[in-house]
Coordinates of C-alpha atoms in Angstrom, one line a residue:
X16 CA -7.7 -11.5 14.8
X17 CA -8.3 -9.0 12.4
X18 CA -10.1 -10.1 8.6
X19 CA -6.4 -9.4 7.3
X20 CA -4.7 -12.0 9.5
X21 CA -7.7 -14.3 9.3
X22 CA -7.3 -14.3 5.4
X23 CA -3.1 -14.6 5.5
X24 CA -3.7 -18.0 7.9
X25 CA -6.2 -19.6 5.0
X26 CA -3.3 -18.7 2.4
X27 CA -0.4 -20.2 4.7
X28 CA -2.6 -23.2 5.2
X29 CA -3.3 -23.6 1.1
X30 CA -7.0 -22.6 1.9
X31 CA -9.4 -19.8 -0.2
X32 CA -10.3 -17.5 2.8
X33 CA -14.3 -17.2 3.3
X34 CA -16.3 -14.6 0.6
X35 CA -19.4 -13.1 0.5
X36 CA -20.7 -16.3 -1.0
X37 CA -19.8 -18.5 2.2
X38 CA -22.0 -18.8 5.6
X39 CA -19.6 -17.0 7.6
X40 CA -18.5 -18.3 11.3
X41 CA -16.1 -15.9 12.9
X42 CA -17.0 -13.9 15.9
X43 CA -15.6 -10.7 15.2
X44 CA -13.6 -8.9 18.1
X45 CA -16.0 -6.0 18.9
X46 CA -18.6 -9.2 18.8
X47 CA -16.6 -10.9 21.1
X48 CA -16.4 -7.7 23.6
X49 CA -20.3 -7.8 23.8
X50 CA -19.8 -11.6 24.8
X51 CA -17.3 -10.9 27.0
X52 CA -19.4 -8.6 29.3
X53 CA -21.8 -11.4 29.6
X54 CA -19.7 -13.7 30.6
X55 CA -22.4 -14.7 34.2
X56 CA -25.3 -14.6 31.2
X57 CA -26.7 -17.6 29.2
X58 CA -25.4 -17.0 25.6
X59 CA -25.3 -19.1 22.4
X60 CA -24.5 -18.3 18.9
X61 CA -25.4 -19.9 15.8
X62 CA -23.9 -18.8 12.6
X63 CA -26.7 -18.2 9.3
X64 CA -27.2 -22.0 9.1
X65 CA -28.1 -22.3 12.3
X66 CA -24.7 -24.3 13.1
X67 CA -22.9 -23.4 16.7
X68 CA -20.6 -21.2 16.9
X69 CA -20.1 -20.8 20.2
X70 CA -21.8 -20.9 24.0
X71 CA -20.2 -19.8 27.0
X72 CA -20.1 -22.1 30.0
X73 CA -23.4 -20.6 31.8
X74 CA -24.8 -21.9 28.6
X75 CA -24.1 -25.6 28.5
X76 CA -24.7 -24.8 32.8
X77 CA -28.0 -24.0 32.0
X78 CA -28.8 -26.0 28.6
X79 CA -26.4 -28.8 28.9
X80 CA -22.8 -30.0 27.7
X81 CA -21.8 -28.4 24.1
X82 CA -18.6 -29.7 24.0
X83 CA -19.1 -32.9 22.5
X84 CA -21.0 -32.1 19.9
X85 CA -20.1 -33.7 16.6
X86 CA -21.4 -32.8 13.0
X87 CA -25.1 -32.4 12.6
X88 CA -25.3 -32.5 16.7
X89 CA -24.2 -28.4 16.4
X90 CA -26.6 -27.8 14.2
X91 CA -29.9 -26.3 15.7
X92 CA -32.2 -27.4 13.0
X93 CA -31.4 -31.0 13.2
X94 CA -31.4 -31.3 16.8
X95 CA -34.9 -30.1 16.7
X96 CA -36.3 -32.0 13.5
X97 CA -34.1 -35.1 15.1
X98 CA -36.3 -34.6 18.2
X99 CA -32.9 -34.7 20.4
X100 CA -32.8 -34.1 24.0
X101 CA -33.4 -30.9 24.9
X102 CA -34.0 -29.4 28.1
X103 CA -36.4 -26.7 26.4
X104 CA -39.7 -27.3 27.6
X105 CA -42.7 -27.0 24.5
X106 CA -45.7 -27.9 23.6
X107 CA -46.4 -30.1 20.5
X108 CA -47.6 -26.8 18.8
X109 CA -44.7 -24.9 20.1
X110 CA -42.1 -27.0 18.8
X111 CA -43.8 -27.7 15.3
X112 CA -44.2 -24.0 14.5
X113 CA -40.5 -23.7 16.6
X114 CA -39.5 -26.4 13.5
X115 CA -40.9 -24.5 10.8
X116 CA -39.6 -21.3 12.3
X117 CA -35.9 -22.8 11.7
X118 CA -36.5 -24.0 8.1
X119 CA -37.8 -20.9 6.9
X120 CA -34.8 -19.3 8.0
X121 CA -32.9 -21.6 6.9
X122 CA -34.6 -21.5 3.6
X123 CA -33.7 -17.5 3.0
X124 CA -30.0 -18.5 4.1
X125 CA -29.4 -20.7 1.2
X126 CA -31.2 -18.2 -1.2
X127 CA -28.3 -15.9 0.2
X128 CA -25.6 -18.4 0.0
X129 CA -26.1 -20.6 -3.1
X130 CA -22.4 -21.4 -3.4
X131 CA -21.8 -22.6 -0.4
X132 CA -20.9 -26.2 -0.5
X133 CA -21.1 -26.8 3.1
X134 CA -24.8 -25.4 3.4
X135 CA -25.7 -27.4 0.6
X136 CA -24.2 -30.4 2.2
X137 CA -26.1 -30.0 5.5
X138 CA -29.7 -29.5 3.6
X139 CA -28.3 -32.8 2.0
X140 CA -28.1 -34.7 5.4
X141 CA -31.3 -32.8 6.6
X142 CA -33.2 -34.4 3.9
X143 CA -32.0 -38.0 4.3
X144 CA -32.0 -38.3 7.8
X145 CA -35.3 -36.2 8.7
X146 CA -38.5 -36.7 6.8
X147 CA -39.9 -34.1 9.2
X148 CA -37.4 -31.6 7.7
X149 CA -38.6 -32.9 3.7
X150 CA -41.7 -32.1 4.8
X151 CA -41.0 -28.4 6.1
X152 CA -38.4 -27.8 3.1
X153 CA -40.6 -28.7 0.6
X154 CA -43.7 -27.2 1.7
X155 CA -44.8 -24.7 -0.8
X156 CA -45.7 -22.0 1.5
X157 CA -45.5 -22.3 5.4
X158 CA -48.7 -21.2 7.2
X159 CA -49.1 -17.8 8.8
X160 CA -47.1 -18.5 12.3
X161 CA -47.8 -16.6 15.3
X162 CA -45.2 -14.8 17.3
X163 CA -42.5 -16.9 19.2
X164 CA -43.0 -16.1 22.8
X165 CA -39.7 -14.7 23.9
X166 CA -40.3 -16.8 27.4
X167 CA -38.9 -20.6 27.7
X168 CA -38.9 -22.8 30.5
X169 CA -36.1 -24.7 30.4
X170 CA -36.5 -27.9 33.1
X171 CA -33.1 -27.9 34.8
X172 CA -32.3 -31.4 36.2
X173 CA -30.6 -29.9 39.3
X174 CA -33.1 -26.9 40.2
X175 CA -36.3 -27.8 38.3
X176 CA -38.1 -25.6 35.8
X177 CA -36.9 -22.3 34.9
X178 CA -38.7 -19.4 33.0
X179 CA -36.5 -16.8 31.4
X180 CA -36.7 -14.2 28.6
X181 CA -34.8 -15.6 25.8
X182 CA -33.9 -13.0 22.9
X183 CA -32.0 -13.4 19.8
X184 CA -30.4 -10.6 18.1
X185 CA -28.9 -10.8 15.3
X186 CA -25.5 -9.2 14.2
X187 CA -26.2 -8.2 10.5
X188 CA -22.3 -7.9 9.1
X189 CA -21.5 -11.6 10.3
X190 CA -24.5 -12.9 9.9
X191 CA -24.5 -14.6 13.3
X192 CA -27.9 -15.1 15.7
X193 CA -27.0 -14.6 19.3
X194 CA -29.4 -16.0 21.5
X195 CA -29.5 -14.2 25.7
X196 CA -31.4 -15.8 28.5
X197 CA -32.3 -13.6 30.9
X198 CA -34.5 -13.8 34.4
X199 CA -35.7 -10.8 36.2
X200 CA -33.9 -9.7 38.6
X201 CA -35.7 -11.0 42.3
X202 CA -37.5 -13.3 40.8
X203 CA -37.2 -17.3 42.1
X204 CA -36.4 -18.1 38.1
X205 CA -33.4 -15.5 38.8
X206 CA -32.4 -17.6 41.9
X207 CA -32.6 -20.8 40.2
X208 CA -30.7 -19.8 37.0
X209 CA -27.6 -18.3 39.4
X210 CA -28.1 -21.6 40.8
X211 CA -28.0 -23.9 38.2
X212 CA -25.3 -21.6 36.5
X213 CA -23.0 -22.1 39.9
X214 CA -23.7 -25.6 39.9
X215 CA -23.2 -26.3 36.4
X216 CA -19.8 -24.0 36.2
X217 CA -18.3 -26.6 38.8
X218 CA -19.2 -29.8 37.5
X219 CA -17.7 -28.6 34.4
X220 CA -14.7 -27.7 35.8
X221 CA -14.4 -30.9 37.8

């Protein structure tokens, strides 16, 4: 729905509609075209604060069930400070400076949002129930990082390990990071990601 409509619901319901000075979530509709025509792809988004917004089912084919994901389980910074499940395979370097990575974002995200009572809430419950987070958030300055590889293997229980491109672009008005896995095309990582995508479609749909 247009931002019109959008704000006219939030008035219906007795709600203020979202402002500059709150993390926005929607997905626009020219945002949702692009998603649309990668509807065989990988894709996840996460809104400014790193909280899920959406994946489409090749996703939680490839990554695992989103669905059920409650509270700080759709948040991408916790689940990674949390050390949750993840089928992301990374060293002990690469998921540290992966960690660090995610606070520093979400550092600049609160510096952009200060009003925001539900960003402030989740660095809240960050910092009670992750002391690895305390540590990133109040770090003075983070160390010089080198460049995230935009390759990750992600170990697939069905099909083993799979290596794909993963890029994120980000969609400046909403403030949204999309995130694309991709595999060459001919490649035995393309064969096992249209695999594991077929098999995961249909055990979700069972």
């Amino acid at each position: 729905m247009s931002d019109t409509e959008r704000d006219l619901l939030y008035r219906l319901a007795g709600q203020t509609p979202p402002g500059p000075d709150i993390v926005p979530s929607r997905v626009a509709p020219s945002v949702q075209r692009l998603l649309d025509r990668l509807s065989h792809t990988p894709v996840v988004v996460y809104d400014a604060g790193w909280t899920l917004v959406l994946a489409n089912a090749p996703y939680d084919a490839l990554m695992g069930e989103t669905v059920t994901w409650r509270g700080l389980e759709r948040n991408a910074v916790w689940r990674n400070v949390a050390g949750l499940p993840s089928r992301v395979v990374h060293t002990p370097q690469e998921q540290a400076e992966h960690e660090a990575r995610l606070v520093a974002d979400l550092r600049l995200t609160v510096s952009r949002y200060p009003a925001d009572r539900t960003l402030r809430r989740l660095i809240t419950d960050l910092a009670a129930g992750s002391p690895r987070f305390t540590e990133l958030w109040d770090a003075e300055a983070l160390p010089p990082l080198a460049d995230p590889s935009r390759k990750k293997t992600i170990d697939h229980p069905a099909v083993g390990p799979i290596t794909l491109d993963c890029d994120t672009l980000f969609v400046a008005l909403d403030d949204l990071r999309i995130t694309v896995y991709t595999a060459e095309p001919g490649t035995e990582d393309a064969d096992r990601l249209a695999l594991a995508i077929v098999l995961g479609t249909q055990s979700l749909q069972l």
